PDB file of C-alpha atoms in Angstrom:
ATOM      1  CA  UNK A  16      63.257 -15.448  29.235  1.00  0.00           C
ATOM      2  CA  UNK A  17      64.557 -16.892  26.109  1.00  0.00           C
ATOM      3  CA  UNK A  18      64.094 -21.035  26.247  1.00  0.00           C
ATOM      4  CA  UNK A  19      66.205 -23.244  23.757  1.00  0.00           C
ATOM      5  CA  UNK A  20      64.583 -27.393  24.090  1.00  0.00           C
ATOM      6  CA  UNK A  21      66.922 -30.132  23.143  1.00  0.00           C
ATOM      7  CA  UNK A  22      65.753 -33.230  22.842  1.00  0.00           C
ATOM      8  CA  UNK A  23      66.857 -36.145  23.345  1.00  0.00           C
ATOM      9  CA  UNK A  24      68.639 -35.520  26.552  1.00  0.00           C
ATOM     10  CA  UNK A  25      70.487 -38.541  25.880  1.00  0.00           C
ATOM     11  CA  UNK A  26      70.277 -41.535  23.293  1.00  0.00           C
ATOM     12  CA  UNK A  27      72.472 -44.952  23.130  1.00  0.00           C
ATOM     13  CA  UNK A  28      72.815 -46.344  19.449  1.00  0.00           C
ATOM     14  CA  UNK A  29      74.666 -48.478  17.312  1.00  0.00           C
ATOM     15  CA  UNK A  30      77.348 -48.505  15.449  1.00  0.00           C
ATOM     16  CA  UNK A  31      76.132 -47.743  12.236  1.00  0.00           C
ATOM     17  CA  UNK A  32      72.690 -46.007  12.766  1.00  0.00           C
ATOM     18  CA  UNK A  33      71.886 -42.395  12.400  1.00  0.00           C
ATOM     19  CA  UNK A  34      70.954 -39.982  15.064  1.00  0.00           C
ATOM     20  CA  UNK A  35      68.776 -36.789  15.024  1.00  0.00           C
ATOM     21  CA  UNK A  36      69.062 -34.147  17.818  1.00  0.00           C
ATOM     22  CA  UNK A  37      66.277 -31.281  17.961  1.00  0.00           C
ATOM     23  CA  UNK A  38      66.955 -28.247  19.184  1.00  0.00           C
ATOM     24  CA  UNK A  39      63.716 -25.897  19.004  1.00  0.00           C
ATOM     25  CA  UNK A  40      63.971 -22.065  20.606  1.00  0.00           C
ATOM     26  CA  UNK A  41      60.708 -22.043  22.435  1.00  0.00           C
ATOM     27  CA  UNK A  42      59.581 -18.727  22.697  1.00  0.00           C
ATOM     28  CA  UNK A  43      61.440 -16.427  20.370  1.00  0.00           C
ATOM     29  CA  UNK A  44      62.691 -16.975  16.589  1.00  0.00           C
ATOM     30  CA  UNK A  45      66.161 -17.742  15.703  1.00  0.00           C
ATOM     31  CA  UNK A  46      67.194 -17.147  12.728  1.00  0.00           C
ATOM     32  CA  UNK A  47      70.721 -18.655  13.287  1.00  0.00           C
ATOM     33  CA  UNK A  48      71.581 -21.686  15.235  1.00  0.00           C
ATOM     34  CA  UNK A  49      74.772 -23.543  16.278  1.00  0.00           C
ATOM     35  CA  UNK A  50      75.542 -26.463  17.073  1.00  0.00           C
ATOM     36  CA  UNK A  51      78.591 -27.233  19.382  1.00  0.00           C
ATOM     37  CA  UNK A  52      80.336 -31.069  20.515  1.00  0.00           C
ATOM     38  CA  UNK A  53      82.187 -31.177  23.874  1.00  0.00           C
ATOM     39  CA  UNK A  54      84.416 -33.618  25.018  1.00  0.00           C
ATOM     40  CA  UNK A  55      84.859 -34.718  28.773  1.00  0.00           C
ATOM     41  CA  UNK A  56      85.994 -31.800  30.309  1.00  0.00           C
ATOM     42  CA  UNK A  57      86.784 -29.722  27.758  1.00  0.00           C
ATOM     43  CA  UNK A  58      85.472 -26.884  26.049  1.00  0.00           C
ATOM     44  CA  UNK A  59      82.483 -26.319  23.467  1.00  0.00           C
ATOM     45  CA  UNK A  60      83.884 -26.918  19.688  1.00  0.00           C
ATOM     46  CA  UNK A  61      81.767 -24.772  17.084  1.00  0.00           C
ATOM     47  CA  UNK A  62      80.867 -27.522  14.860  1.00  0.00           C
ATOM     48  CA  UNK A  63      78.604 -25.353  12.591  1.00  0.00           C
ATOM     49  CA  UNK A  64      76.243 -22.328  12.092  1.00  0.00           C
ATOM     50  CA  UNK A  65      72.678 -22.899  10.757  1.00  0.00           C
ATOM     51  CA  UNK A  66      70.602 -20.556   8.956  1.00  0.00           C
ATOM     52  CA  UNK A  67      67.206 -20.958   8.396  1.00  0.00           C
ATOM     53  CA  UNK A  68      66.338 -21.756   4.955  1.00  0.00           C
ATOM     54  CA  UNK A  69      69.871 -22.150   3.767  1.00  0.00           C
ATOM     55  CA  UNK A  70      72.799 -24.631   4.344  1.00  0.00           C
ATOM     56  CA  UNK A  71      74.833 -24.900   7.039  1.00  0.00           C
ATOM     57  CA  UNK A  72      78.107 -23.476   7.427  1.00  0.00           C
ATOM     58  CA  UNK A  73      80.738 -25.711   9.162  1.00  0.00           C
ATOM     59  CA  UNK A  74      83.823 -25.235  10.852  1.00  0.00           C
ATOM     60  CA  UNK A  75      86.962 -26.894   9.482  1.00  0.00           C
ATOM     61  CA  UNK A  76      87.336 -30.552  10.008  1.00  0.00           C
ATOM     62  CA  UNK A  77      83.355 -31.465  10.753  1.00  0.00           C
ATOM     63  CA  UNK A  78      82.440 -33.823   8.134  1.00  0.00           C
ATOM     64  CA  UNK A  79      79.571 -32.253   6.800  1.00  0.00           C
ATOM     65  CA  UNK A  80      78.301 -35.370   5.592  1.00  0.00           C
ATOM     66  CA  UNK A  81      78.447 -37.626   8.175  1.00  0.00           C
ATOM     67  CA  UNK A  82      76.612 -34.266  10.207  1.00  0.00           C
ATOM     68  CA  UNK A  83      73.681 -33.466   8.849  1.00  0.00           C
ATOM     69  CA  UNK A  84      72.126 -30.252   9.932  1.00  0.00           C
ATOM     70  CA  UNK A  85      68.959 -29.015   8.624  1.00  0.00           C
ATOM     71  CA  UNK A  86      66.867 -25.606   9.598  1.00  0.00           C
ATOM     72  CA  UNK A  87      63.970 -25.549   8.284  1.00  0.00           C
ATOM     73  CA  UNK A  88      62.032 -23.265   9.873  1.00  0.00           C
ATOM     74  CA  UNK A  89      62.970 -20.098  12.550  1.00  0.00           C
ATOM     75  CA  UNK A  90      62.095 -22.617  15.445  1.00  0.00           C
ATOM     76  CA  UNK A  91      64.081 -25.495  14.842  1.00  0.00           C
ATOM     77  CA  UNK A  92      67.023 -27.050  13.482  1.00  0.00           C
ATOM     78  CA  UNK A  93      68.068 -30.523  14.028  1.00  0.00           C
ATOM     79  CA  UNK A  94      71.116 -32.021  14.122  1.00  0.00           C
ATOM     80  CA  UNK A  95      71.570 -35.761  12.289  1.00  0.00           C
ATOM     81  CA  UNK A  96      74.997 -37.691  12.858  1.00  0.00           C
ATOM     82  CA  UNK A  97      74.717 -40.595  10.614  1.00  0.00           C
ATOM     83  CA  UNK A  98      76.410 -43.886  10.304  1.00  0.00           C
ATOM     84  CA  UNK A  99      77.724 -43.148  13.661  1.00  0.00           C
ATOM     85  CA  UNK A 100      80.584 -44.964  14.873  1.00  0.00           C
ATOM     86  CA  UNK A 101      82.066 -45.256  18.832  1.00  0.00           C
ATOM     87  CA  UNK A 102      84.113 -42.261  18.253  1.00  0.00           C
ATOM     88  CA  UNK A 103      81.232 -39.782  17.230  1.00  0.00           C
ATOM     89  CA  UNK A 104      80.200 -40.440  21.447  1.00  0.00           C
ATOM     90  CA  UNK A 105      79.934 -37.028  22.943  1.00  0.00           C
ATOM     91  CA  UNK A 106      78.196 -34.427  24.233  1.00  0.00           C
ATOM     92  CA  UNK A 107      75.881 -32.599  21.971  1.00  0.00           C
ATOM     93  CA  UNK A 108      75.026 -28.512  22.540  1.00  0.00           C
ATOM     94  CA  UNK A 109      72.876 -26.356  20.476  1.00  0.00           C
ATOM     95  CA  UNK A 110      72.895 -22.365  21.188  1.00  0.00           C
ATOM     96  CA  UNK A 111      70.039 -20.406  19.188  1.00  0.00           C
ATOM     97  CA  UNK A 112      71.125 -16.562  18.754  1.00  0.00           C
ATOM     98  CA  UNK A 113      68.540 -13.558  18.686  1.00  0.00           C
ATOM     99  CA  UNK A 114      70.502 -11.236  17.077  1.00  0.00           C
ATOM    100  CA  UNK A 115      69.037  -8.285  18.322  1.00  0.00           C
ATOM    101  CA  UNK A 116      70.597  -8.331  21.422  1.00  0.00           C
ATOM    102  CA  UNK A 117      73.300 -11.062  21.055  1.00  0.00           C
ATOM    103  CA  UNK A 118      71.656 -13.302  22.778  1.00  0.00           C
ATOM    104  CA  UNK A 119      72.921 -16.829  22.630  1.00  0.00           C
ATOM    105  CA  UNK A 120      70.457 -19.246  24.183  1.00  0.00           C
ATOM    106  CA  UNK A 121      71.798 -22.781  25.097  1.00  0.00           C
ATOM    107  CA  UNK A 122      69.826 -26.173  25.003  1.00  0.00           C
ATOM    108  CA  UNK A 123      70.321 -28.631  28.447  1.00  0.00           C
ATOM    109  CA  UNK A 124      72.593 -30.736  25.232  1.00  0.00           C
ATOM    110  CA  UNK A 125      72.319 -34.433  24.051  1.00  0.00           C
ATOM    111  CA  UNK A 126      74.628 -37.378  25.591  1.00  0.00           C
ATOM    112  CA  UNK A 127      75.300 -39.513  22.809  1.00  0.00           C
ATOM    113  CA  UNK A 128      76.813 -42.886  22.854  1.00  0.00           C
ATOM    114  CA  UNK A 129      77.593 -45.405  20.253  1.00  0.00           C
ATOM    115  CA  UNK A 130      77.819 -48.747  20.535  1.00  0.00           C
TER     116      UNK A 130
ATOM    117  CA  UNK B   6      95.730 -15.685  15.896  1.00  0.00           C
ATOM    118  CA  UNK B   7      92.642 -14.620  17.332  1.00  0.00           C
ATOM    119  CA  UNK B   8      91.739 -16.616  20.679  1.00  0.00           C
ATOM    120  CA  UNK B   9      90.524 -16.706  24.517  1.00  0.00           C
ATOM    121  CA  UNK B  10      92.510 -18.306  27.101  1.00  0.00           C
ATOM    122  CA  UNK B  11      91.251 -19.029  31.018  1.00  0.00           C
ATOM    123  CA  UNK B  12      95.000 -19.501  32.665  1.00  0.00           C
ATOM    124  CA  UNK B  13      93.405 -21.702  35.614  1.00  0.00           C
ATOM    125  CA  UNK B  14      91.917 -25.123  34.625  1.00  0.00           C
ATOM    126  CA  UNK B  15      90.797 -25.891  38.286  1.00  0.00           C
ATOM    127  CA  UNK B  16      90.325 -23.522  40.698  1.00  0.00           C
ATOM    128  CA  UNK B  17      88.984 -24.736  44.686  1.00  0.00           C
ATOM    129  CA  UNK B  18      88.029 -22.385  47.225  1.00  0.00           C
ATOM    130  CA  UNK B  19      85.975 -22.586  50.294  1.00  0.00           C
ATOM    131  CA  UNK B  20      82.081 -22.045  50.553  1.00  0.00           C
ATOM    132  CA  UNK B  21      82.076 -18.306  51.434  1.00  0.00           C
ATOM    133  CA  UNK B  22      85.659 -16.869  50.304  1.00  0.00           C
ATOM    134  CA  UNK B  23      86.054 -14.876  47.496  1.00  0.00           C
ATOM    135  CA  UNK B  24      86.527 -15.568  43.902  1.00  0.00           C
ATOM    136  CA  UNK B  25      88.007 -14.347  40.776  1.00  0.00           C
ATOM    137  CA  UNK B  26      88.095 -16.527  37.170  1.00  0.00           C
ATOM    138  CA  UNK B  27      90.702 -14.868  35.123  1.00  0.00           C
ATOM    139  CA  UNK B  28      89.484 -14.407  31.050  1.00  0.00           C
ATOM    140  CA  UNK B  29      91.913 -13.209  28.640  1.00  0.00           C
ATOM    141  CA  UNK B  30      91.415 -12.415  24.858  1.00  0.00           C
ATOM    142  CA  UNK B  31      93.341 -11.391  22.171  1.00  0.00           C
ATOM    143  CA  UNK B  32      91.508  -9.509  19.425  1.00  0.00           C
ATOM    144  CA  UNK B  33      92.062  -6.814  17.576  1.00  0.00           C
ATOM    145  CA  UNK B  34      89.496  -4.765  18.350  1.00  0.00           C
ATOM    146  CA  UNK B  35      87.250  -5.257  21.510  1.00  0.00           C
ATOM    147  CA  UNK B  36      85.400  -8.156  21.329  1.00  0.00           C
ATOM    148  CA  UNK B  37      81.800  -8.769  22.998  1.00  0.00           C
ATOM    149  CA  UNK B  38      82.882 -11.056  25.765  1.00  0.00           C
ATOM    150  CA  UNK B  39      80.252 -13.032  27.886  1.00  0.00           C
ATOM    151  CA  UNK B  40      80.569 -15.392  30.763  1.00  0.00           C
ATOM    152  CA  UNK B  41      78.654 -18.695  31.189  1.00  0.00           C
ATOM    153  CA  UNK B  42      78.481 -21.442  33.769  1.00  0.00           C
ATOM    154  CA  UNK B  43      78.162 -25.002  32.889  1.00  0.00           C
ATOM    155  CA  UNK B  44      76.661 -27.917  35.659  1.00  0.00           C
ATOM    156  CA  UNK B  45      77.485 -31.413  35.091  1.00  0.00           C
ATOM    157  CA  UNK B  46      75.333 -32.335  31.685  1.00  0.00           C
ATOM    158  CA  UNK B  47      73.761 -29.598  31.439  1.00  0.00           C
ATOM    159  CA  UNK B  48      73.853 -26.710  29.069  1.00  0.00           C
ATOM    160  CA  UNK B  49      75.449 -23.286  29.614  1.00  0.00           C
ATOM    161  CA  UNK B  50      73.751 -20.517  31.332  1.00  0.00           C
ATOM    162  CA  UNK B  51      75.048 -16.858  30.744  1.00  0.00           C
ATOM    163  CA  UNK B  52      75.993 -15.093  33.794  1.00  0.00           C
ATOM    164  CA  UNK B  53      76.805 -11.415  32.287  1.00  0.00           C
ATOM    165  CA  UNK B  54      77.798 -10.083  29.117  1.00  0.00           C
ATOM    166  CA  UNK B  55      79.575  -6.756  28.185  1.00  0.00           C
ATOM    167  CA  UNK B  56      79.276  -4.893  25.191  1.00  0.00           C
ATOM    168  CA  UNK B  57      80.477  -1.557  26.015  1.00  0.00           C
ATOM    169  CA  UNK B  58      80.064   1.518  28.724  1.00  0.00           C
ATOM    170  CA  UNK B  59      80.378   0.894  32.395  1.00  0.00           C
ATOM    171  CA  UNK B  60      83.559  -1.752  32.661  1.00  0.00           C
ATOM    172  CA  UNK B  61      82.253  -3.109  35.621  1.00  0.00           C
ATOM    173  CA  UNK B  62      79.207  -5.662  34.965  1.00  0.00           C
ATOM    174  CA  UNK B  63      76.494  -7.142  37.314  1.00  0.00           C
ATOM    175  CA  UNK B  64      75.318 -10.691  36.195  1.00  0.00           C
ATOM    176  CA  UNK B  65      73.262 -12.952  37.781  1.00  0.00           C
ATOM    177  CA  UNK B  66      73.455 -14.876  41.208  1.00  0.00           C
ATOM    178  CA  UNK B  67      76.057 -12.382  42.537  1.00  0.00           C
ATOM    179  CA  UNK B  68      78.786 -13.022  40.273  1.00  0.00           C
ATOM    180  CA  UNK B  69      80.441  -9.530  38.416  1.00  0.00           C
ATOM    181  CA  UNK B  70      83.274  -9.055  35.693  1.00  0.00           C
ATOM    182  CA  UNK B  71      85.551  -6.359  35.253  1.00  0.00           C
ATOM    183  CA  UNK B  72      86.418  -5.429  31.280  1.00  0.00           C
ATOM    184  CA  UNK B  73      90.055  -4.288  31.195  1.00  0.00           C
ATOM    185  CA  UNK B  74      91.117  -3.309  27.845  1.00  0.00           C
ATOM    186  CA  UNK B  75      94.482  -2.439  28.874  1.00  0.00           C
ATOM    187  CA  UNK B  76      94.956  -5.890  30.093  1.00  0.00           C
ATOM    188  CA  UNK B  77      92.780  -7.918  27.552  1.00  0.00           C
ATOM    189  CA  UNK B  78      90.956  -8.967  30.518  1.00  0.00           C
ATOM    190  CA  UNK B  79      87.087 -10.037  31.163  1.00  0.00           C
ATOM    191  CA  UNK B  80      87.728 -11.991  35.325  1.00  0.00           C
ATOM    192  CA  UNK B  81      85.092 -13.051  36.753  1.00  0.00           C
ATOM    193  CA  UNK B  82      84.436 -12.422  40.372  1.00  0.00           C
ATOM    194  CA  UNK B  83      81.886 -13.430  43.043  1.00  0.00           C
ATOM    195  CA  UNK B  84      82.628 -11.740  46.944  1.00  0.00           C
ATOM    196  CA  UNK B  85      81.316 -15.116  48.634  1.00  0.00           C
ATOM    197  CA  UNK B  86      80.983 -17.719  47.296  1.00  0.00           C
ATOM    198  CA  UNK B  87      78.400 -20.488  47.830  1.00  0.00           C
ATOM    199  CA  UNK B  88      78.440 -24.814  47.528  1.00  0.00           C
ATOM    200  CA  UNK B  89      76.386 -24.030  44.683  1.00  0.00           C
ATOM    201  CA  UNK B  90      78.317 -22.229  42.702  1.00  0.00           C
ATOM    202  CA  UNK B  91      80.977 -25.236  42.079  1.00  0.00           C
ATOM    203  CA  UNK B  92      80.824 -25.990  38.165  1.00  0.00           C
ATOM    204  CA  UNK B  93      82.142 -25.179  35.195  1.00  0.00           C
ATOM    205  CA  UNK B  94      83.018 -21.659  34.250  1.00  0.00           C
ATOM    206  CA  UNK B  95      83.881 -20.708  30.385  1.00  0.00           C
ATOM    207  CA  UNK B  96      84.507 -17.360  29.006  1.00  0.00           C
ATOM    208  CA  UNK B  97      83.781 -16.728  25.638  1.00  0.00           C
ATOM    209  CA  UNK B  98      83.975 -14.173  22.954  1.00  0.00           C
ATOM    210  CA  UNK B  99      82.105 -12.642  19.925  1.00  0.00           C
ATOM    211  CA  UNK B 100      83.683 -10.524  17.419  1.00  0.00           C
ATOM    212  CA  UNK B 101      81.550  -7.085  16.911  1.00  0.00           C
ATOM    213  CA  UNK B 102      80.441  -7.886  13.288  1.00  0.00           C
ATOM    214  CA  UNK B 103      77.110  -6.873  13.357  1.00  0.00           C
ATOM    215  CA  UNK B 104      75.154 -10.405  12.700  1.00  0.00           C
ATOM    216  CA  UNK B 105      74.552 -13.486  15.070  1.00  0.00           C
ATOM    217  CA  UNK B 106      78.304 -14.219  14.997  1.00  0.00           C
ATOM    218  CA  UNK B 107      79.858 -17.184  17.007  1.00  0.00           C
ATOM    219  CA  UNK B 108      80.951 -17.496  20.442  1.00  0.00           C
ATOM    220  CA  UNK B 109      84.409 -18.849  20.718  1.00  0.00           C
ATOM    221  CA  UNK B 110      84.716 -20.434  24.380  1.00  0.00           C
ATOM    222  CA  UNK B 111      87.989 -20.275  26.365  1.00  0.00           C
ATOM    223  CA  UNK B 112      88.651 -23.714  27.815  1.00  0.00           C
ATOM    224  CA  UNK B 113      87.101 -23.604  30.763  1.00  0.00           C
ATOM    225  CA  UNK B 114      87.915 -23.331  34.582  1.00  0.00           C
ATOM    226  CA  UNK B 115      86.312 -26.031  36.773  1.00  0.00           C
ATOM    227  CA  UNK B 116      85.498 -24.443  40.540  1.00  0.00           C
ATOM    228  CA  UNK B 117      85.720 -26.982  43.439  1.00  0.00           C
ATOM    229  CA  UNK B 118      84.045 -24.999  46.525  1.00  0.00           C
ATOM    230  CA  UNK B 119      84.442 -26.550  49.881  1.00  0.00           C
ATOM    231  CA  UNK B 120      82.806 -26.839  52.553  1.00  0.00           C
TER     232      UNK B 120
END
């Protein structure tokens, strides 16, 4: 079946660095990607859509500056939050979608914490 | 306002009673409605989707959902359930437009099984 790898599982920084999060669909193509931020025991929070070869859309109130997202090729998209601060500590999720069937194929996410 | 509610936030039952996660949406027309289980850090794995025909689907590990359009309803339901099962259940939606469009996640319903 569809695989979606997401690396790194989990990554402690400081305040003030940047961050990139991969998230490569293994063995099929996705032309669309999304990335998602949960909180403790909450729900998944679209945070935007990635197309390859074009810029990503986000969802109100993501700062698409301070997160980067890049997809570059049908594979892969990554994820950069930069200049992160203490607040930006969550839990990271990217889904790649083969549209043909809707299928939405989840990476194992990214624990990020800033300190 | 478009949106998908799960009414129970935590739901406990014991290891080998029945089980039914209630899904709600409200849409306009009948969304493509999918339900995926979370463990602790992990990512989400889909357990069964429906697009349309039979109302009754079979997913995975021996869970089933019932589409009700008369009641807005997509519950989840699993005849026995097992230790393994306890996690984090989330319902989510996709609006029929014809492209990789988003999944918008209901908040979630955390089963406790005991033993």
């Amino acid at each position: 079946g569809a695989v979606v790898s997401q690396h790194p599982s989990w990554v402690i920084c400081k305040s003030g660095t940047s961050v990139k999060i991969e998230c490569r669909s293994l063995d099929f193509q996705a032309t669309t990607m999304f990335w998602y931020r949960q909180f403790p025991k909450q729900s998944l929070m679209l945070m935007a859509t990635s197309n390859e070869g074009s810029k990503a859309t986000y969802e109100q109130g993501v700062e698409k500056d301070k997160f980067l997202i890049n997809h570059a090729s049908l594979t892969l998209s990554t994820l950069t939050v930069t200049s992160a601060h203490p607040e930006d500590s969550s839990f990271y999720i990217c889904s790649a979608a083969q549209t043909s069937n809707y299928g939405y194929t989840f990476g194992s996410g990214t624990r990020l914490t800033v300190v | 306002a478009q949106s998908v509610t799960q009414p129970d936030i935590h739901i406990t039952v014991s290891e080998g009673a029945s089980l039914e996660l209630r899904c709600n949406y409200s849409y306009g027309a009948t969304p493509y409605l999918f339900w995926y289980v979370q463990s602790p850090g992990q990512g989400l794995q889909l357990l069964l989707k429906y697009f349309s025909g039979d109302t009754l689907v079979q997913g995975i590990k021996g869970f089933e959902a019932e589409f009700k359009r008369s009641q807005s309803s997509f519950n989840l339901r699993k005849p026995s359930v097992h230790w393994s099962d306890a996690a984090e259940y989330f319902c989510a939606v996709v609006l029929n437009t014809g492209t990789a469009s988003k999944l918008t996640f209901g908040t979630g319903t955390r089963l406790q099984v005991t033993l």
